[in-house]
Coordinates of C-alpha atoms and ligand atoms in Angstrom, one line a residue:
M1 CA -4.7 -9.1 -13.9
S2 CA -2.3 -11.9 -14.8
I3 CA -0.9 -14.3 -12.2
P4 CA 2.8 -15.1 -12.6
R5 CA 2.9 -18.7 -13.8
G6 CA 3.6 -21.1 -11.1
A7 CA 3.1 -18.5 -8.3
A8 CA 2.3 -19.3 -4.7
D9 CA -0.9 -18.2 -3.0
L10 CA -0.6 -19.2 0.7
H11 CA -4.0 -18.3 2.2
A12 CA -7.3 -19.9 1.0
H13 CA -10.4 -21.3 2.6
S14 CA -12.6 -24.3 1.7
R15 CA -16.0 -25.5 3.0
I16 CA -14.1 -27.0 5.9
S17 CA -14.5 -23.5 7.3
D18 CA -16.1 -20.5 5.5
G19 CA -15.1 -21.0 1.9
T20 CA -17.7 -22.1 -0.6
Q21 CA -15.8 -25.0 -2.4
S22 CA -14.7 -28.4 -1.3
P23 CA -10.9 -28.8 -0.8
A24 CA -10.7 -30.7 -4.1
E25 CA -12.6 -28.0 -5.9
L26 CA -10.4 -25.4 -4.4
V27 CA -7.3 -27.2 -5.6
D28 CA -8.8 -27.4 -9.1
A29 CA -9.6 -23.7 -9.0
A30 CA -6.0 -22.9 -8.0
K31 CA -4.7 -25.1 -10.9
E32 CA -7.0 -23.4 -13.3
A33 CA -5.9 -19.9 -12.1
G34 CA -2.4 -20.9 -13.1
L35 CA -0.9 -21.1 -9.6
G36 CA 2.0 -23.4 -8.9
T37 CA 1.4 -23.7 -5.1
L38 CA -1.6 -23.3 -2.9
A39 CA -1.8 -23.3 0.9
L40 CA -5.1 -24.6 2.4
T41 CA -5.7 -22.5 5.5
D42 CA -9.1 -23.2 6.9
H43 CA -10.1 -21.5 10.2
D44 CA -9.1 -23.7 13.2
A45 CA -9.2 -26.9 11.2
T46 CA -7.1 -29.4 9.3
A47 CA -9.9 -31.7 8.2
G48 CA -9.4 -30.7 4.5
W49 CA -5.8 -31.6 4.3
S50 CA -6.0 -35.2 3.0
E51 CA -8.6 -34.4 0.3
A52 CA -6.6 -31.4 -0.9
V53 CA -3.3 -33.3 -0.9
R54 CA -4.8 -36.2 -2.9
R55 CA -6.2 -33.8 -5.5
A56 CA -3.0 -31.7 -5.7
E57 CA -1.1 -34.9 -6.4
E58 CA -3.5 -35.8 -9.2
V59 CA -3.4 -32.4 -10.9
G60 CA 0.2 -31.6 -10.2
L61 CA -0.2 -28.6 -7.9
G62 CA 2.1 -27.7 -5.0
L63 CA 0.1 -27.9 -1.7
I64 CA 1.2 -26.5 1.6
P65 CA -1.0 -27.8 4.4
G66 CA -2.0 -25.0 6.8
M67 CA -4.6 -23.4 9.0
E68 CA -5.7 -20.0 10.1
L69 CA -5.8 -20.1 13.9
S70 CA -8.2 -17.8 15.7
T71 CA -6.5 -15.8 18.6
R72 CA -7.5 -12.8 20.5
L73 CA -5.7 -9.8 21.9
G74 CA -7.9 -8.0 24.4
H75 CA -11.2 -7.7 22.4
Q76 CA -9.5 -7.7 19.0
S77 CA -9.4 -10.9 16.9
V78 CA -5.9 -11.7 15.5
H79 CA -5.5 -14.5 12.9
V80 CA -2.3 -16.6 12.9
L81 CA -1.6 -18.7 9.8
G82 CA 0.3 -21.9 10.5
Y83 CA 2.1 -23.9 7.9
L84 CA 3.4 -27.5 7.9
F85 CA 2.7 -28.3 11.5
D86 CA 1.9 -31.7 12.9
P87 CA -1.9 -32.0 12.6
E88 CA -1.9 -34.5 15.5
D89 CA 0.0 -32.4 17.9
P90 CA -2.0 -32.8 21.2
T91 CA -1.8 -29.2 22.3
L92 CA -2.9 -27.8 18.9
V93 CA -5.6 -30.4 18.5
A94 CA -7.0 -29.6 22.0
E95 CA -6.8 -25.8 21.4
T96 CA -8.6 -26.0 18.0
E97 CA -11.3 -28.4 19.3
R98 CA -12.0 -25.9 22.1
I99 CA -12.2 -23.0 19.6
R100 CA -14.5 -24.9 17.2
L101 CA -16.8 -25.9 20.1
S102 CA -16.9 -22.3 21.4
R103 CA -17.6 -21.1 17.8
L104 CA -20.6 -23.5 17.6
T105 CA -22.2 -22.4 20.9
R106 CA -21.4 -18.8 20.1
A107 CA -23.0 -19.1 16.6
E108 CA -26.1 -20.7 18.2
G109 CA -26.3 -17.8 20.7
I110 CA -26.0 -15.2 17.9
V111 CA -28.7 -16.9 15.9
D112 CA -31.0 -17.0 19.0
R113 CA -30.6 -13.2 19.3
I114 CA -31.1 -12.6 15.6
G115 CA -34.0 -15.0 15.6
A116 CA -35.9 -12.7 18.0
D117 CA -36.0 -10.0 15.4
Y118 CA -35.7 -11.8 12.0
P119 CA -37.0 -15.2 10.7
L120 CA -33.7 -17.1 11.1
T121 CA -33.3 -20.6 12.5
W122 CA -30.3 -22.5 13.9
E123 CA -31.2 -25.4 11.7
S124 CA -30.8 -23.4 8.5
V125 CA -27.3 -22.3 9.6
L126 CA -26.3 -25.8 10.5
E127 CA -27.5 -27.0 7.1
I128 CA -25.5 -24.4 5.3
A129 CA -22.3 -25.0 7.3
G130 CA -22.4 -28.7 6.8
A131 CA -21.3 -31.4 9.3
G132 CA -18.1 -30.7 11.0
A133 CA -17.2 -27.3 9.4
T134 CA -15.7 -24.6 11.6
V135 CA -18.8 -22.4 12.1
G136 CA -18.6 -18.6 11.8
R137 CA -20.5 -15.5 10.9
P138 CA -20.2 -16.3 7.2
H139 CA -22.5 -19.3 7.6
I140 CA -25.0 -17.1 9.5
A141 CA -24.7 -14.6 6.6
D142 CA -25.4 -17.3 4.1
A143 CA -28.5 -18.4 6.0
L144 CA -29.7 -14.8 6.1
V145 CA -29.2 -14.7 2.3
A146 CA -31.0 -18.0 1.8
G147 CA -33.9 -16.6 3.9
G148 CA -34.1 -13.5 1.7
I149 CA -33.3 -11.2 4.6
V150 CA -30.1 -9.8 3.0
S151 CA -28.7 -10.0 -0.5
D152 CA -25.2 -11.2 0.2
R153 CA -22.5 -11.8 2.8
A154 CA -21.2 -8.3 2.5
E155 CA -24.6 -6.8 3.3
A156 CA -25.0 -9.2 6.3
F157 CA -21.5 -8.1 7.7
G158 CA -22.3 -4.5 7.2
G159 CA -25.6 -4.8 8.9
I160 CA -27.0 -7.5 11.2
L161 CA -23.6 -9.2 11.8
H162 CA -21.8 -5.9 12.5
P163 CA -20.7 -5.8 16.2
S164 CA -22.5 -2.4 16.6
R165 CA -25.9 -4.1 16.1
G166 CA -25.4 -6.0 19.3
Y167 CA -26.2 -9.5 18.0
V168 CA -22.6 -10.7 17.7
F169 CA -20.4 -11.7 20.6
P170 CA -16.9 -13.3 20.6
H171 CA -16.0 -17.0 20.9
Y172 CA -13.1 -18.4 22.9
A173 CA -9.6 -17.9 21.5
P174 CA -6.1 -18.1 23.0
D175 CA -3.9 -15.0 22.9
P176 CA -1.6 -14.6 19.9
L177 CA 1.6 -15.5 21.9
T178 CA 0.0 -18.8 22.9
G179 CA -1.1 -19.5 19.3
V180 CA 2.3 -18.7 17.8
Q181 CA 4.1 -20.9 20.4
A182 CA 1.6 -23.8 19.8
I183 CA 2.1 -23.7 16.0
R184 CA 5.9 -23.6 16.4
A185 CA 6.0 -26.3 19.0
A186 CA 4.1 -28.5 16.6
G187 CA 6.8 -28.0 14.0
G188 CA 4.9 -25.4 12.1
V189 CA 5.7 -22.0 10.7
P190 CA 3.5 -19.2 12.3
V191 CA 2.8 -16.2 10.1
V192 CA 0.4 -13.4 11.3
A193 CA -2.4 -13.0 8.8
H194 CA -3.5 -9.5 7.6
P195 CA -1.9 -7.8 10.6
V196 CA -2.7 -4.2 9.7
T197 CA -6.3 -4.0 8.4
H198 CA -8.2 -0.8 8.0
G199 CA -9.2 0.7 11.3
R200 CA -7.2 -1.8 13.3
D201 CA -3.7 -1.3 11.9
N202 CA -2.3 -0.4 15.3
V203 CA -3.7 -3.3 17.3
L204 CA -0.4 -5.2 16.8
T205 CA 2.3 -2.7 17.8
D206 CA 5.9 -3.2 16.8
A207 CA 6.7 -4.0 20.5
Y208 CA 4.0 -6.8 20.5
L209 CA 5.1 -8.1 17.1
S210 CA 8.7 -8.3 18.5
D211 CA 7.3 -10.3 21.4
L212 CA 5.7 -12.7 18.9
V213 CA 9.0 -13.0 17.1
D214 CA 10.6 -14.0 20.4
A215 CA 7.8 -16.6 20.8
G216 CA 8.7 -18.1 17.5
L217 CA 6.8 -16.1 14.9
G218 CA 8.2 -16.9 11.4
G219 CA 6.6 -14.2 9.2
V220 CA 4.0 -11.6 8.4
E221 CA 1.4 -11.5 5.6
I222 CA 2.1 -8.2 4.0
E223 CA 0.5 -8.3 0.6
H224 CA -3.2 -8.7 1.5
R225 CA -6.0 -6.6 0.2
E226 CA -7.1 -5.5 3.7
N227 CA -3.7 -4.3 4.9
T228 CA -3.3 -0.5 4.8
E229 CA -0.4 0.9 2.8
E230 CA 1.0 2.6 6.0
G231 CA 0.7 -0.7 7.9
K232 CA 2.5 -2.6 5.1
A233 CA 5.4 -0.1 5.2
R234 CA 5.7 -0.6 9.0
L235 CA 5.6 -4.4 8.5
R236 CA 8.3 -4.3 5.8
A237 CA 10.6 -2.4 8.2
L238 CA 9.9 -4.8 11.0
A239 CA 10.4 -7.8 8.8
A240 CA 13.8 -6.5 7.7
R241 CA 14.8 -5.8 11.3
H242 CA 13.9 -9.4 12.4
D243 CA 14.7 -11.2 9.1
L244 CA 11.1 -12.4 8.9
I245 CA 9.4 -14.3 6.1
V246 CA 7.1 -12.0 4.2
T247 CA 4.1 -13.4 2.3
G248 CA 1.4 -12.2 -0.1
S249 CA -1.9 -14.0 -0.4
S250 CA -5.5 -13.8 -1.5
D251 CA -7.4 -15.0 1.5
Y252 CA -9.8 -16.6 -1.1
H253 CA -13.2 -17.7 0.2
G254 CA -14.8 -18.9 -3.1
T255 CA -17.9 -16.9 -3.8
G256 CA -18.0 -15.8 -0.2
K257 CA -15.7 -12.8 -0.7
P258 CA -14.5 -10.7 -3.7
N259 CA -10.9 -11.9 -3.1
R260 CA -9.6 -13.8 -6.2
L261 CA -7.0 -16.6 -6.2
G262 CA -3.5 -15.3 -7.0
E263 CA -4.5 -11.6 -6.5
N264 CA -1.4 -11.5 -4.2
T265 CA 1.4 -14.0 -4.3
T266 CA 4.4 -15.0 -2.3
D267 CA 8.0 -14.8 -3.6
P268 CA 9.6 -18.3 -4.3
S269 CA 12.5 -17.5 -1.9
M270 CA 10.0 -17.0 0.9
L271 CA 8.1 -20.1 0.1
E272 CA 11.4 -22.0 0.2
R273 CA 12.0 -20.6 3.7
I274 CA 8.6 -21.8 4.8
V275 CA 9.2 -25.3 3.4
E276 CA 12.7 -25.5 5.0
S277 CA 11.6 -24.4 8.4
G278 CA 8.3 -26.4 8.6
T279 CA 9.0 -29.8 10.1
G280 CA 5.7 -31.1 11.4
S281 CA 4.2 -32.2 8.1
A282 CA 5.3 -32.6 4.5
P283 CA 4.4 -30.3 1.6
T284 CA 3.2 -31.7 -1.7
L285 CA 5.7 -30.4 -4.3
P286 CA 5.3 -31.5 -7.9
D287 CA 8.5 -32.2 -9.7
Ligands
LIG1 P1 -16.1 -15.0 12.7 O1 -14.8 -15.7 12.8 O2 -17.2 -15.9 12.9 O3 -16.2 -13.8 13.6 O4 -16.3 -14.5 11.2 C1 -15.2 -13.8 10.6 C2 -15.0 -14.3 9.2 O5 -16.0 -13.6 8.4 C3 -13.7 -14.0 8.6 O6 -13.0 -15.2 8.5 C4 -13.9 -13.4 7.3 O7 -13.4 -14.3 6.3 C5 -15.4 -13.3 7.1 N1 -15.8 -11.9 6.8 C6 -15.5 -10.8 7.5 N2 -16.1 -9.7 6.8 C7 -16.7 -10.2 5.7 C8 -17.4 -9.6 4.6 N3 -17.6 -8.3 4.6 N4 -17.9 -10.4 3.6 C9 -17.7 -11.7 3.7 N5 -17.0 -12.4 4.7 C10 -16.5 -11.6 5.7
LIG2 FE1 -12.9 -16.5 6.8
LIG3 FE1 -8.4 -14.0 8.6
LIG4 ZN1 -8.5 -16.2 6.0

């Protein structure tokens, strides 16, 4: 596969959440992959922004500061990407702090349950996540791998961490409407991440997505390996109807997932729309 030179990949994770590289290492990897622009979108956190921007300036990579906000609709988790919002916006800061805290107590609860059946300790999970990271099931998966209980993250997610096994339970998350409004109110551009994944491609109906548009939704992530072909066709029609921004991205997690940087990319005209409508923070754009 060849990545178009200078292309934009607008969805990637660092160790600030569940990626496996530091923000600077992630920027280096994007540069090496031949990308022109990368968006750093850690789950519920902006702590990686300054390190990523510094490195992007050094190596001459475009950097869009972003985040993947956890929201929930009923019992289904919905991820909303936010670009170029104000990282100090009080509402967003309070909301993400609440989510991260709930993720921490939830992860400890899940580890307690697993620990009754397998030799897994909370200390090992904390050590793997590192101080201040947004904790999630991937870190529990890594601790299960480190303990020799499973061989990789995928096996953990397909087994012990699968909801059907009864160990996993949800963390606090606002509803998608609240999330979209909060990102927009902070000057950001909200884009629904992987809205139509296998098995849950009808969670977000056209009617609900239209409500999100009314609440300030800017775009939809269409080219993503987990979106179904049928779902993508539905999103394309919806995006045309509402003149939405459409993106394509990798959702790279380092070695934590098979997704490769630049496996999907975003059209330059769409990146331009994001840069023009995001007013809460500045992109790093090399000349
Ligand atoms: P959580 O937010 O704690 O429920 O964990 C969900 C995260 O796990 C998502 O951000 C995904 O990136 C990651 N994830 C989901 N399925 C897999 C998988 N099969 N392999 C690796 N990571 C996964
Ligand atoms: Fe993730
Ligand atoms: Fe996601
Ligand atoms: Zn993601």
